[in-house]
XYZ file of C-alpha atoms in Angstrom:
325
model
C -38.990 115.393 205.502
C -36.338 118.118 205.662
C -33.757 115.595 206.697
C -34.463 113.319 203.748
C -34.232 116.325 201.294
C -30.903 117.328 202.882
C -29.486 113.855 202.636
C -30.556 113.269 199.047
C -29.372 116.666 197.798
C -26.046 116.507 199.731
C -24.860 112.864 199.797
C -21.293 113.890 200.165
C -21.976 115.724 203.408
C -23.464 112.513 204.828
C -20.411 110.543 203.792
C -17.961 113.172 205.102
C -19.806 113.605 208.376
C -19.570 109.844 208.950
C -15.929 109.856 208.040
C -15.149 112.726 210.452
C -17.250 111.080 213.213
C -15.594 107.695 212.864
C -12.016 108.960 212.751
C -12.057 111.916 215.168
C -8.499 111.228 216.306
C -7.314 112.455 212.918
C -7.162 116.114 213.802
C -5.506 117.322 210.618
C -8.544 116.603 208.379
C -11.028 118.795 210.329
C -9.462 122.178 209.481
C -9.575 121.777 205.622
C -12.905 120.024 206.012
C -14.515 123.121 207.503
C -12.522 126.063 206.114
C -12.854 124.871 202.497
C -16.706 125.240 202.782
C -18.963 128.192 202.299
C -21.124 129.348 205.220
C -24.138 127.690 203.683
C -22.318 124.416 203.283
C -21.181 124.502 206.842
C -24.719 124.971 207.984
C -25.773 121.978 205.848
C -22.989 119.905 207.359
C -24.150 120.814 210.843
C -27.748 119.813 209.935
C -26.628 116.602 208.270
C -24.495 115.636 211.251
C -27.397 116.273 213.640
C -29.762 114.259 211.467
C -27.412 111.278 211.496
C -26.120 111.336 215.099
C -28.709 113.317 216.974
C -26.267 115.837 218.339
C -24.852 119.177 217.296
C -21.585 119.212 215.339
C -20.090 121.377 218.076
C -20.318 118.293 220.315
C -18.081 116.508 217.925
C -15.550 119.356 218.180
C -15.362 118.799 221.859
C -13.767 115.378 221.084
C -11.120 117.134 219.085
C -10.439 119.796 221.732
C -7.407 118.123 223.278
C -5.883 117.858 219.876
C -5.906 121.498 219.080
C -4.471 124.638 220.670
C -7.143 126.604 222.644
C -7.202 129.344 220.002
C -7.763 126.834 217.115
C -10.513 125.046 219.040
C -12.267 128.342 219.786
C -11.956 129.415 216.187
C -13.333 126.176 214.806
C -16.263 126.400 217.231
C -17.071 129.833 216.025
C -16.694 128.838 212.326
C -19.430 126.155 212.532
C -22.044 128.483 214.019
C -24.793 130.207 212.017
C -23.743 133.837 211.367
C -26.351 135.340 213.794
C -25.328 132.951 216.554
C -21.712 133.862 215.987
C -22.452 137.649 216.071
C -24.486 137.209 219.273
C -21.619 135.461 220.999
C -19.094 138.014 219.675
C -21.358 140.833 220.922
C -21.548 139.290 224.340
C -17.801 138.819 224.571
C -17.274 142.407 223.453
C -19.567 143.679 226.191
C -18.070 141.366 228.857
C -14.461 142.522 228.339
C -12.792 144.636 231.081
C -12.761 147.411 228.510
C -15.757 147.065 226.280
C -14.891 146.424 222.721
C -17.197 149.044 221.179
C -15.537 148.839 217.798
C -16.573 145.181 217.309
C -20.154 146.090 218.125
C -20.116 148.992 215.655
C -18.742 146.766 212.960
C -21.639 144.365 213.550
C -24.336 147.057 213.535
C -23.087 148.740 210.348
C -22.045 145.632 208.543
C -25.182 143.496 208.770
C -28.575 143.773 207.144
C -31.479 144.729 209.289
C -32.949 141.210 209.043
C -29.640 139.850 210.336
C -29.570 142.288 213.199
C -32.985 141.071 214.285
C -31.708 137.448 214.279
C -28.667 138.434 216.229
C -30.876 140.064 218.958
C -33.078 136.943 219.084
C -30.076 134.643 219.357
C -28.601 136.855 221.988
C -31.718 136.672 224.035
C -31.989 132.879 223.638
C -28.340 132.224 224.500
C -27.977 134.669 227.374
C -31.483 135.487 228.513
C -30.815 139.128 228.108
C -31.610 141.944 225.613
C -28.617 143.117 223.555
C -29.915 146.689 223.290
C -30.501 146.908 227.044
C -27.021 145.504 227.793
C -25.507 148.217 225.598
C -27.603 150.930 227.344
C -26.696 149.656 230.824
C -22.915 149.762 230.335
C -20.988 151.727 232.965
C -19.336 154.136 232.829
C -21.257 155.895 230.012
C -19.385 156.120 226.699
C -20.087 158.055 223.442
C -20.116 154.749 221.499
C -23.261 153.812 223.450
C -25.186 156.752 221.920
C -24.054 155.759 218.402
C -24.913 152.085 218.936
C -28.397 152.839 220.310
C -28.983 155.164 217.304
C -27.900 152.492 214.840
C -30.054 149.899 216.570
C -33.045 152.232 216.183
C -32.293 152.766 212.485
C -32.428 149.032 211.840
C -35.940 148.900 213.296
C -37.415 151.858 211.336
C -35.529 152.709 208.186
C -36.886 152.626 204.617
C -35.383 150.188 202.096
C -34.959 152.711 199.250
C -32.130 155.242 199.321
C -32.600 158.899 198.292
C -30.053 161.182 196.718
C -32.098 164.210 197.873
C -32.068 163.019 201.533
C -28.420 162.285 201.366
C -27.607 165.826 200.181
C -29.848 167.336 202.844
C -28.246 165.180 205.573
C -24.777 166.034 204.299
C -25.556 169.754 204.618
C -26.904 169.251 208.141
C -23.700 167.372 209.094
C -21.642 170.197 207.737
C -23.652 172.953 209.462
C -23.473 171.111 212.803
C -19.788 170.393 212.344
C -17.076 172.250 210.525
C -19.570 174.720 209.084
C -20.839 175.770 212.477
C -19.512 177.121 215.671
C -17.941 175.210 218.498
C -18.310 171.503 219.113
C -20.354 169.140 216.981
C -24.115 168.914 217.841
C -24.433 165.301 218.939
C -28.216 165.400 218.883
C -28.315 166.261 215.170
C -25.896 163.465 214.301
C -27.712 160.871 216.464
C -31.035 161.871 214.878
C -29.687 161.189 211.365
C -28.073 157.915 212.411
C -31.347 156.694 214.014
C -33.476 157.526 211.025
C -31.380 156.349 208.122
C -30.466 152.944 206.834
C -26.801 152.005 206.464
C -27.008 152.246 202.602
C -28.552 155.714 203.057
C -25.821 156.772 205.527
C -23.195 155.583 203.014
C -24.734 157.718 200.352
C -24.800 160.688 202.718
C -21.104 160.266 203.468
C -20.348 160.064 199.768
C -22.474 163.214 199.136
C -20.610 165.048 201.836
C -17.314 164.473 200.063
C -18.760 165.395 196.693
C -20.269 168.652 198.045
C -17.387 169.795 200.325
C -14.387 168.261 198.588
C -13.149 166.052 201.482
C -14.310 163.102 203.512
C -16.584 163.710 206.437
C -14.195 161.768 208.666
C -11.524 164.410 208.028
C -13.818 167.162 209.192
C -14.177 165.302 212.516
C -10.506 166.100 213.242
C -11.126 169.800 213.257
C -12.327 171.988 216.093
C -13.121 170.426 219.474
C -12.228 166.835 218.764
C -13.545 164.714 221.606
C -14.468 161.116 222.321
C -17.854 161.400 220.496
C -16.057 162.611 217.342
C -13.502 159.817 217.676
C -16.288 157.205 217.927
C -18.179 158.786 215.081
C -15.083 158.783 212.903
C -14.544 155.103 213.403
C -18.220 154.372 212.443
C -17.960 156.590 209.333
C -14.815 154.784 208.076
C -16.434 151.420 208.712
C -19.495 152.465 206.648
C -17.750 154.327 203.849
C -14.885 152.012 203.063
C -15.210 148.565 204.782
C -12.332 146.839 202.810
C -9.856 149.467 203.787
C -11.110 149.372 207.423
C -10.777 145.603 207.653
C -7.468 145.573 205.951
C -6.088 147.756 208.737
C -7.780 145.529 211.383
C -6.262 142.386 209.934
C -2.776 143.823 209.925
C -3.076 145.144 213.453
C -4.538 141.852 214.653
C -1.746 139.755 213.057
C 1.014 141.973 214.372
C -0.597 142.740 217.765
C -0.892 140.888 221.047
C -2.412 137.492 221.543
C -5.577 139.055 222.850
C -6.204 140.604 219.409
C -6.063 137.227 217.539
C -9.787 136.661 218.170
C -10.424 139.766 216.005
C -8.339 138.281 213.305
C -10.665 135.177 213.133
C -13.784 137.276 213.406
C -12.807 139.357 210.340
C -11.735 136.361 208.223
C -14.943 134.536 208.963
C -17.447 137.414 208.781
C -16.019 139.005 205.600
C -15.062 135.762 203.768
C -18.180 135.791 201.600
C -18.549 139.556 201.453
C -15.516 141.424 200.341
C -12.422 139.438 201.231
C -11.047 139.682 197.711
C -11.067 143.472 197.926
C -9.720 143.434 201.496
C -6.753 141.281 200.383
C -6.154 143.528 197.424
C -6.045 146.616 199.618
C -3.989 144.750 202.257
C -1.266 144.079 199.695
C -1.433 147.682 198.422
C -1.109 149.164 201.949
C 1.541 146.790 203.369
C 3.341 145.476 200.344
C 2.704 141.793 201.101
C -0.049 139.278 200.587
C -2.283 138.606 203.597
C -1.326 134.914 203.671
C 2.420 135.760 203.589
C 2.047 138.089 206.586
C 0.189 135.378 208.485
C 2.904 132.855 207.651
C 5.603 135.291 208.755
C 3.956 136.435 211.960
C 2.037 133.424 213.388
C 4.074 130.541 214.933
C 3.830 127.153 213.149
C 0.989 125.031 214.341
C -2.703 124.149 213.811
C -3.766 127.750 214.452
C -1.480 128.990 211.644
C -2.817 126.202 209.330
C -6.321 127.318 210.221
C -5.732 130.961 209.387
C -3.949 130.181 206.142
C -6.647 127.840 204.989
C -9.395 130.378 205.883
C -7.582 133.276 204.191
C -7.201 131.283 201.010
C -10.895 131.338 200.368
C -11.951 134.167 198.080
C -15.219 135.893 197.176
C -14.960 134.713 193.605
C -14.969 131.030 194.718
C -18.010 131.672 196.894
C -19.903 133.417 194.090
C -19.374 130.415 191.875
C -20.978 128.117 194.401
C -24.065 130.264 195.072
C-alpha cells in the first residue's frame, strides 16, 4: 500500500528513477539529479527505486562508481542515506581514525534533536553491531572530549523539553563560580553535571545568559587561568552550541583550503546543514572571508566531477528548502 501511495503522489520520481536506471552510463546527470533535491525527496527517490527494482538506490551508485572520482562516489553515497544512517557512519569513521575526530562527534551530539540522536544510536548498532556510547567510553587513551560526549549523550536521554530562564541564570552563575570567578582550574564535575542534565536549547540559553550577566562570552573565560585540554574541548563545544553558522563557516573554509583528508568534512557540513542554516552560514562566510562560498570552492577545488558536486550542493539554500516543505 505504501508503495502505491508513493508512486501516485510522486510520479516524476518513478519516471526519473527509470531514466537513471536505464542510462546509468550517463554519469553527468546523476549529480544534479541528487543534489537538486531536498533530503525528504532523496528519501522518496530511494524508496521509489527500491519499489520498482527491488534493490537499494546505493546499489545503482555502484554501477556509476567507475565513472566518478573516489571522493565524488563516496559523497554521493553519503548524500542518498537517511540522516541518521549518515550520522551513524560519520560517527564510526570519526572513532576509527588514527586520531579520533572528536569535533565531528561533538557537532553531531549538539546539532541534532534528541529523537535523531536515538535513531543514530539505533542505526549505529544495526550497522556495526556495537553501541555508540560504549565505543566512545572505550576509546584509548582517555581524552577530555570523552567526558563531554558522555555528558551530552546523557542529556539527550533525560532532559526536559521546555527551557527556563531561571535555570539558565543559575547555571551561568555556577559556571562563573567554578571558572573565572573561582580559584584555580575549572571544576570539571560541575560543568559535566550541567551538560548531562540540560537540553541543547537550555545550554544555549545558559551561554547567552552568561554573556548578558558577565559582559563577555563564556568561551572567552575559558582562555583565562589554567587553560588545559578540558577547557579547549569545552570551548569548541560552547562555540558550536552558541553560534553554529559562524562555527561551520570556519569549518568550511578550513576544509576547502586544507589537505585532501579534510574534504570529507566539507561534504558532511554541506549535507548536514543544507536544510538547517546554510543561508546564514554562507552569509557569514562571505563576511569573514570576503568571497562567496561557491567562488572559493571554484578557486580551490580542481575541475572535475567532485567540484561539480560541491558547487551544485552549495547552490541549494534554506529558502528553497522551506518553500518545498
